[in-house]
Coordinates of C-alpha atoms and ligand atoms in Angstrom, one line a residue:
X1 CA -0.2 0.5 -0.1
X2 CA 0.6 3.3 -0.3
X3 CA 1.5 5.8 2.5
X4 CA -1.2 7.9 2.8
X5 CA -0.8 11.1 1.1
X6 CA -4.3 13.0 1.6
X7 CA -4.0 15.3 -1.1
X8 CA -2.5 12.1 -3.9
X9 CA -5.5 11.2 -2.9
X10 CA -7.4 14.1 -4.2
X11 CA -5.6 15.1 -7.5
X12 CA -6.4 11.5 -8.4
X13 CA -10.4 12.6 -8.8
X14 CA -10.6 15.2 -11.8
X15 CA -14.3 16.5 -10.4
X16 CA -12.3 17.4 -7.1
X17 CA -8.9 17.9 -8.6
X18 CA -7.0 21.9 -8.2
X19 CA -7.4 21.6 -12.0
X20 CA -11.1 22.3 -12.1
X21 CA -12.9 25.8 -11.5
X22 CA -14.5 26.0 -9.9
X23 CA -14.1 24.4 -7.2
X24 CA -17.0 22.0 -5.7
X25 CA -17.0 21.0 -2.6
X26 CA -18.7 18.1 -3.0
X27 CA -20.3 17.2 0.3
X28 CA -22.9 14.1 -1.3
X29 CA -20.9 11.0 -1.4
X30 CA -23.6 9.6 -0.3
X31 CA -25.7 9.9 -3.4
X32 CA -23.0 8.8 -5.7
X33 CA -19.0 8.7 -4.9
X34 CA -16.6 11.2 -6.7
X35 CA -14.6 8.2 -9.9
X36 CA -10.9 8.7 -9.5
X37 CA -9.0 8.6 -13.2
X38 CA -8.3 5.2 -13.3
X39 CA -12.2 4.1 -13.4
X40 CA -12.7 6.5 -16.1
X41 CA -9.4 5.2 -18.0
X42 CA -10.6 1.1 -17.5
X43 CA -13.7 1.6 -18.8
X44 CA -12.6 3.8 -22.3
X45 CA -9.8 1.0 -22.1
X46 CA -12.4 -1.3 -22.8
X47 CA -14.3 -0.1 -24.7
X48 CA -11.5 1.8 -26.9
X49 CA -9.5 -1.2 -27.1
X50 CA -11.2 -5.0 -25.6
X51 CA -15.2 -3.7 -26.4
X52 CA -16.8 -7.6 -27.6
X53 CA -19.5 -9.2 -25.5
X54 CA -19.0 -12.1 -22.9
X55 CA -18.9 -15.6 -22.1
X56 CA -20.5 -16.3 -25.9
X57 CA -17.2 -15.1 -29.0
X58 CA -14.8 -17.8 -30.2
X59 CA -12.3 -14.9 -30.9
X60 CA -9.0 -13.7 -29.1
X61 CA -11.2 -10.0 -28.1
X62 CA -14.7 -11.4 -26.4
X63 CA -12.3 -14.4 -24.7
X64 CA -10.0 -11.8 -23.1
X65 CA -14.0 -9.4 -22.5
X66 CA -14.6 -12.6 -20.4
X67 CA -11.5 -13.2 -18.7
X68 CA -11.1 -9.8 -17.6
X69 CA -15.5 -9.6 -16.3
X70 CA -14.9 -12.4 -14.7
X71 CA -10.8 -11.0 -12.9
X72 CA -13.1 -8.5 -11.0
X73 CA -15.8 -11.3 -9.4
X74 CA -12.8 -13.0 -7.6
X75 CA -11.8 -8.8 -7.1
X76 CA -15.7 -8.7 -5.1
X77 CA -14.7 -12.0 -3.5
X78 CA -11.9 -11.0 -1.7
X79 CA -12.1 -7.5 -1.0
X80 CA -16.1 -9.0 0.7
X81 CA -13.9 -12.2 2.2
X82 CA -16.9 -14.2 -0.2
X83 CA -15.8 -18.3 0.4
X84 CA -16.6 -18.8 -3.2
X85 CA -17.0 -16.8 -6.8
X86 CA -19.3 -18.2 -7.6
X87 CA -21.5 -16.1 -4.5
X88 CA -20.4 -12.8 -6.1
X89 CA -23.6 -12.2 -9.0
X90 CA -23.4 -9.1 -10.9
X91 CA -26.3 -6.5 -10.6
X92 CA -27.6 -3.4 -11.9
X93 CA -28.2 -2.0 -8.3
X94 CA -28.5 -2.5 -4.2
X95 CA -31.4 -1.5 -6.0
X96 CA -31.2 -4.1 -8.3
X97 CA -30.1 -6.4 -5.6
X98 CA -33.1 -6.5 -3.8
X99 CA -35.7 -6.8 -5.7
X100 CA -34.0 -10.1 -6.9
X101 CA -33.6 -11.5 -3.6
X102 CA -37.7 -10.3 -2.8
X103 CA -39.3 -11.7 -6.4
X104 CA -36.8 -14.6 -6.0
X105 CA -38.9 -15.6 -2.3
X106 CA -41.4 -15.5 -4.2
X107 CA -42.3 -18.7 -4.0
X108 CA -40.9 -19.5 -0.4
X109 CA -43.2 -16.8 1.6
X110 CA -47.0 -17.3 2.1
X111 CA -49.7 -16.1 3.6
X112 CA -48.5 -16.9 7.5
X113 CA -44.8 -15.0 6.9
X114 CA -43.3 -12.2 8.2
X115 CA -41.3 -10.0 7.2
X116 CA -38.6 -7.7 9.1
X117 CA -37.2 -4.6 8.5
X118 CA -35.1 -2.5 8.9
X119 CA -37.7 1.3 10.5
X120 CA -34.7 3.4 9.3
X121 CA -34.4 1.5 5.9
X122 CA -33.9 3.5 1.8
X123 CA -37.0 3.0 0.5
X124 CA -34.9 -0.1 -1.4
X125 CA -34.9 -1.8 0.8
X126 CA -38.5 -1.4 2.2
X127 CA -40.1 -0.9 -1.5
X128 CA -39.3 -4.6 -3.4
X129 CA -40.3 -6.7 0.8
X130 CA -44.2 -4.7 -0.3
X131 CA -44.0 -6.6 -2.9
X132 CA -43.2 -9.6 -2.2
X133 CA -45.5 -9.3 0.6
X134 CA -48.3 -8.4 -2.1
X135 CA -47.7 -11.3 -4.5
X136 CA -47.8 -14.2 -1.4
X137 CA -50.4 -12.2 0.9
X138 CA -47.0 -11.8 4.5
X139 CA -46.6 -9.6 6.5
X140 CA -44.5 -6.4 6.0
X141 CA -43.1 -4.7 9.9
X142 CA -40.7 -2.3 10.6
X143 CA -38.9 -2.5 13.7
X144 CA -39.4 0.4 16.1
X145 CA -36.0 3.3 16.4
X146 CA -35.2 5.1 19.1
X147 CA -36.0 8.9 19.2
X148 CA -32.6 9.5 17.7
X149 CA -33.5 7.2 14.9
X150 CA -31.3 3.6 15.9
X151 CA -33.0 0.3 16.0
X152 CA -34.9 0.1 19.5
X153 CA -33.2 -3.0 19.9
X154 CA -34.7 -4.4 22.4
X155 CA -38.3 -4.3 20.0
X156 CA -35.5 -6.2 17.6
X157 CA -35.4 -9.3 19.7
X158 CA -39.4 -8.7 20.6
X159 CA -39.8 -9.0 17.1
X160 CA -37.6 -11.5 16.8
X161 CA -39.8 -13.6 18.6
X162 CA -42.4 -14.3 16.1
X163 CA -40.0 -16.0 13.9
X164 CA -39.8 -13.7 10.9
X165 CA -39.4 -15.8 7.4
X166 CA -37.5 -12.3 6.5
X167 CA -35.5 -9.6 8.1
X168 CA -33.6 -6.9 5.7
X169 CA -31.5 -4.3 7.7
X170 CA -29.1 -1.5 7.0
X171 CA -25.4 -2.2 7.3
X172 CA -25.7 2.3 7.4
X173 CA -28.1 3.4 7.0
X174 CA -28.3 6.4 4.2
X175 CA -30.1 9.2 6.2
X176 CA -28.3 9.4 9.3
X177 CA -25.1 8.0 8.6
X178 CA -26.2 5.8 11.8
X179 CA -24.4 2.3 12.2
X180 CA -26.5 -1.1 12.6
X181 CA -24.8 -4.1 15.0
X182 CA -25.3 -6.6 11.3
X183 CA -22.8 -9.4 13.2
X184 CA -24.5 -9.8 15.9
X185 CA -28.4 -9.0 15.1
X186 CA -27.9 -11.6 11.4
X187 CA -26.5 -14.2 13.8
X188 CA -29.6 -13.9 16.2
X189 CA -32.0 -13.9 13.3
X190 CA -30.0 -16.9 12.6
X191 CA -30.8 -17.8 15.6
X192 CA -34.4 -18.2 14.7
X193 CA -35.1 -19.6 11.0
X194 CA -34.6 -15.8 9.4
X195 CA -32.9 -15.3 6.0
X196 CA -31.4 -12.8 6.7
X197 CA -30.8 -9.2 4.3
X198 CA -27.8 -6.9 4.4
X199 CA -28.1 -3.8 2.4
X200 CA -24.6 -2.4 2.2
X201 CA -24.6 0.1 0.2
X202 CA -23.7 3.2 2.9
X203 CA -20.9 0.1 4.1
X204 CA -18.9 -0.4 1.3
X205 CA -16.3 2.7 0.8
X206 CA -15.7 3.8 4.7
X207 CA -15.3 -0.4 6.3
X208 CA -14.0 -3.7 5.7
X209 CA -16.5 -5.5 4.8
X210 CA -16.4 -9.3 6.0
X211 CA -20.2 -10.9 4.5
X212 CA -18.7 -15.3 5.6
X213 CA -18.2 -13.6 9.6
X214 CA -21.5 -11.2 9.4
X215 CA -22.4 -14.5 7.9
X216 CA -25.9 -13.2 6.8
X217 CA -27.7 -15.1 2.8
X218 CA -27.5 -11.3 1.4
X219 CA -25.4 -8.8 0.8
X220 CA -25.9 -5.6 -1.3
X221 CA -23.8 -2.9 -2.0
X222 CA -23.1 -0.1 -5.8
X223 CA -20.6 0.5 -7.6
X224 CA -21.4 4.1 -7.8
X225 CA -21.1 4.4 -4.2
X226 CA -17.7 3.3 -3.8
X227 CA -16.0 5.3 -6.5
X228 CA -16.5 2.6 -9.4
X229 CA -19.3 3.6 -11.4
X230 CA -23.0 4.1 -12.0
X231 CA -25.2 0.9 -13.0
X232 CA -23.5 -1.8 -11.8
X233 CA -23.9 -3.7 -8.2
X234 CA -22.9 -6.2 -6.2
X235 CA -25.5 -9.5 -4.6
X236 CA -23.5 -11.4 -2.3
X237 CA -24.4 -14.4 -1.6
X238 CA -24.2 -18.1 0.2
X239 CA -24.8 -20.6 -1.9
X240 CA -27.3 -22.6 -0.7
X241 CA -29.7 -19.3 -0.5
X242 CA -28.4 -18.6 -4.4
X243 CA -29.7 -21.5 -5.2
X244 CA -33.2 -21.4 -3.8
X245 CA -34.0 -17.5 -5.4
X246 CA -36.3 -18.3 -8.3
X247 CA -34.5 -15.3 -11.5
X248 CA -36.3 -11.9 -11.4
X249 CA -34.6 -12.2 -15.1
X250 CA -34.7 -15.0 -17.5
X251 CA -33.7 -15.2 -21.4
X252 CA -30.4 -15.9 -22.8
X253 CA -26.1 -16.8 -20.5
X254 CA -28.4 -18.0 -18.0
X255 CA -29.3 -21.0 -19.5
X256 CA -28.6 -24.6 -19.8
X257 CA -30.7 -25.9 -22.3
X258 CA -33.8 -23.8 -24.2
X259 CA -36.3 -26.1 -26.1
X260 CA -40.1 -25.3 -26.6
X261 CA -41.8 -27.7 -24.2
X262 CA -39.2 -27.3 -20.9
X263 CA -36.0 -24.9 -19.9
X264 CA -33.6 -25.6 -17.7
X265 CA -31.6 -23.0 -15.7
X266 CA -27.2 -22.5 -16.1
X267 CA -25.5 -22.7 -13.2
X268 CA -24.6 -20.0 -10.7
X269 CA -24.0 -16.7 -10.9
X270 CA -24.5 -17.5 -14.0
X271 CA -28.9 -18.5 -14.0
X272 CA -29.3 -15.3 -12.1
X273 CA -27.1 -12.7 -15.0
X274 CA -30.0 -12.9 -17.7
X275 CA -28.8 -11.4 -20.4
X276 CA -25.1 -9.4 -21.7
X277 CA -24.2 -7.6 -18.7
X278 CA -22.8 -4.5 -17.3
X279 CA -19.5 -4.5 -18.7
X280 CA -17.3 -1.9 -19.2
X281 CA -19.5 -1.2 -15.7
X282 CA -17.8 -4.1 -14.2
X283 CA -15.2 -2.9 -15.7
X284 CA -15.1 -0.2 -13.7
X285 CA -15.8 -1.8 -10.8
X286 CA -12.8 -3.7 -10.9
X287 CA -10.5 -0.7 -10.9
X288 CA -12.6 1.3 -7.9
X289 CA -11.8 -2.2 -5.7
X290 CA -7.7 -1.9 -7.2
X291 CA -7.9 2.0 -6.2
X292 CA -9.6 1.2 -2.6
X293 CA -6.7 -1.3 -1.8
X294 CA -4.2 0.2 -3.4
X295 CA -4.9 3.0 -0.6
X296 CA -4.3 2.7 4.0
X297 CA -7.6 1.6 4.4
X298 CA -6.7 2.4 7.8
X299 CA -6.0 5.5 7.9
X300 CA -8.8 6.3 5.4
X301 CA -11.1 5.1 8.2
X302 CA -9.4 7.5 10.8
X303 CA -9.6 10.2 8.2
X304 CA -13.0 9.8 7.5
X305 CA -13.8 9.2 10.8
X306 CA -12.2 12.1 11.9
X307 CA -13.4 14.2 9.7
X308 CA -17.5 13.2 10.6
X309 CA -16.5 14.0 14.2
X310 CA -15.1 16.8 12.9
X311 CA -19.0 18.0 10.8
X312 CA -20.4 17.0 13.6
X313 CA -18.5 19.7 16.5
X314 CA -18.3 22.4 14.1
X315 CA -22.0 22.5 13.1
X316 CA -22.9 22.3 17.1
X317 CA -21.0 25.0 17.7
X318 CA -24.3 26.7 15.7
X319 CA -27.6 27.5 17.2
X320 CA -29.7 27.2 15.4
X321 CA -28.7 24.3 14.1
X322 CA -30.8 21.1 14.8
X323 CA -29.2 17.4 14.6
X324 CA -29.9 14.1 13.8
X325 CA -28.7 10.6 14.6
X326 CA -25.9 11.4 16.9
X327 CA -25.5 11.2 20.2
X328 CA -24.6 14.4 21.7
X329 CA -22.0 12.8 23.9
X330 CA -20.4 11.0 20.8
X331 CA -20.2 14.3 19.5
X332 CA -18.8 16.1 22.4
X333 CA -16.3 12.7 24.1
X334 CA -13.0 13.5 22.5
X335 CA -12.0 10.3 21.5
X336 CA -12.1 8.5 18.2
X337 CA -15.8 6.3 18.7
X338 CA -15.3 3.4 17.6
X339 CA -19.1 1.9 19.3
X340 CA -21.2 0.9 17.3
X341 CA -23.5 4.1 16.7
X342 CA -20.8 6.6 15.9
X343 CA -22.2 8.0 12.5
X344 CA -20.0 7.0 9.3
X345 CA -19.8 9.4 6.0
X346 CA -23.1 11.3 6.9
X347 CA -24.5 14.5 8.7
X348 CA -27.6 14.5 8.7
X349 CA -29.1 18.5 10.2
X350 CA -31.9 21.2 9.5
X351 CA -31.0 25.0 10.4
X352 CA -34.3 24.7 13.1
X353 CA -37.2 26.1 11.2
X354 CA -36.6 26.1 8.1
X355 CA -37.3 24.2 5.3
X356 CA -33.9 21.9 4.3
X357 CA -34.0 22.6 -0.2
X358 CA -34.7 26.9 0.9
X359 CA -30.6 25.7 2.9
X360 CA -30.0 23.2 0.3
X361 CA -30.5 26.5 -2.6
X362 CA -28.6 28.3 -0.7
X363 CA -25.0 25.9 -0.2
X364 CA -25.8 26.0 -3.7
X365 CA -25.8 29.0 -4.5
X366 CA -22.1 29.1 -2.5
X367 CA -20.8 25.9 -4.7
X368 CA -21.8 24.1 -2.1
X369 CA -22.9 20.2 -2.5
X370 CA -24.8 18.9 0.2
X371 CA -28.1 16.2 -0.5
X372 CA -32.1 18.0 1.2
X373 CA -34.5 15.4 1.0
X374 CA -36.1 12.9 2.6
X375 CA -33.0 10.2 1.4
X376 CA -35.6 7.7 0.0
X377 CA -36.4 7.2 4.1
X378 CA -40.0 9.0 3.9
X379 CA -41.1 6.6 7.2
X380 CA -37.6 7.3 9.0
X381 CA -38.4 11.3 8.9
X382 CA -41.6 10.2 9.6
X383 CA -40.3 9.0 12.8
X384 CA -38.5 11.9 13.5
X385 CA -41.3 14.2 12.7
X386 CA -39.9 15.5 9.5
X387 CA -40.4 15.7 6.2
X388 CA -37.2 16.5 5.2
X389 CA -33.3 17.3 6.0
X390 CA -29.7 18.2 4.2
X391 CA -27.2 15.6 4.9
X392 CA -23.1 16.1 4.7
X393 CA -21.7 13.4 3.4
X394 CA -17.9 12.6 2.9
X395 CA -15.2 10.1 1.0
X396 CA -11.7 9.6 1.2
X397 CA -10.8 12.4 -1.1
X398 CA -13.3 15.1 1.5
X399 CA -10.8 17.4 3.3
X400 CA -11.5 19.7 7.0
X401 CA -11.4 23.0 4.4
X402 CA -14.5 21.0 2.3
X403 CA -16.0 20.8 6.2
X404 CA -14.7 24.9 7.4
X405 CA -16.2 26.5 3.1
X406 CA -20.0 24.2 4.2
X407 CA -19.3 25.6 7.7
X408 CA -18.9 29.4 6.4
X409 CA -21.5 28.6 3.0
X410 CA -24.0 27.3 6.0
X411 CA -23.6 30.4 8.8
X412 CA -24.1 32.4 5.2
X413 CA -27.7 30.3 5.6
X414 CA -28.0 31.1 8.9
X415 CA -27.1 35.1 8.6
X416 CA -29.9 35.1 5.5
X417 CA -32.7 32.9 6.6
X418 CA -33.1 33.7 10.3
Ligands
LIG1 N1 -29.9 1.4 0.3 C1 -29.5 1.9 0.8 C2 -28.8 2.4 2.0 C3 -28.7 4.5 0.2 O1 -28.0 4.4 0.3 C4 -29.3 3.4 -1.2 C5 -28.7 4.6 -2.4 N2 -28.9 6.3 -1.2 C6 -29.8 2.4 -2.0 C7 -29.7 1.2 -0.7 C8 -30.1 2.2 -3.0 O2 -28.9 2.0 -3.8 P1 -28.5 2.1 -5.5 O3 -29.5 3.9 -6.0 O4 -27.5 2.2 -6.3 O5 -29.3 0.8 -6.7

């Protein structure tokens, strides 16, 4: 690994490099991360030098494209510590990965079943389960939240006692950046016989994910939130769990034999990858993994944690700011918090009495990019008594200047609005 040189890291991201004018204060990494040169170049290289379809050509170019595509499966396997490359299914993102599971379980659920969902979940981890419930007659049950938006673990235990068929959790929530103790929660769910899915969209770029340790049946994430391209994601699954899924997409690539009388499906992972896959995007994802792995992960983690703490501290010094999903003790503690309550990547807030969209527009006028809205987590917003909020989020390229610039701009917004 290279020694930690923050400036050099930032220079690898064209949109954030010093050469890019006007300079953007990008604090919306939780929505999508910026992409380093290496990812953009890997995709360009494929289109310019290696473009061919995978898994079918009799010629060199296609064989090479297939090798490059399949090599990324090995990279992902190592990156998340899966046991077997067949456990890695390429999807179009987290949303399509969760839909693949929810659709795939249709034949395994009935009207007596309960689907237990994280009360702070992203809509992508709610709506597919509601659709599954509609198809099967099963019941969706949200896990209650504490007043500051964390999962209420006693409610979780109480609902697990009802023996849900499925438990769907976020690893890190997108709206608040709060972390769930997923390993412990999955272990409890498994003890009750539940099928477990962890939405890792907001975790994958920030923490070392070990699916074997978490021991969930399914883990989903998107390439674009981990310095890779849009249009690609991953569904990890235990082999038996993947094998039991009814494919959501059927067609070419996923079959063994086809006749007009009868079709047999192929083996994993092809069975769940019908049609031409997003080849360039998978190759870009591979470059993103190489990029992340070429950095010192401990330094990155420490750097991001410091930024989030600094962001929380600076926001808490402003009198008109309401912060969500944080404990005040976390903010005031000088020690680096590393308990499960520590926020990862994102901080959510409002200016008291002001509309989040107004704040977003006024920040944008000063070159600050944050996300304002319900963050695809309307039930969580309702729980917090909010229509929406602002969220500032960081990546490995973010720095203290970004936070200072943001805080200065926010003070200006407070002066205008309050
Ligand atoms: N889950 C979480 C926690 C997310 O943050 C997101 C993206 N905002 C998604 C799911 C959906 O990801 P995608 O849009 O890439 O499918």
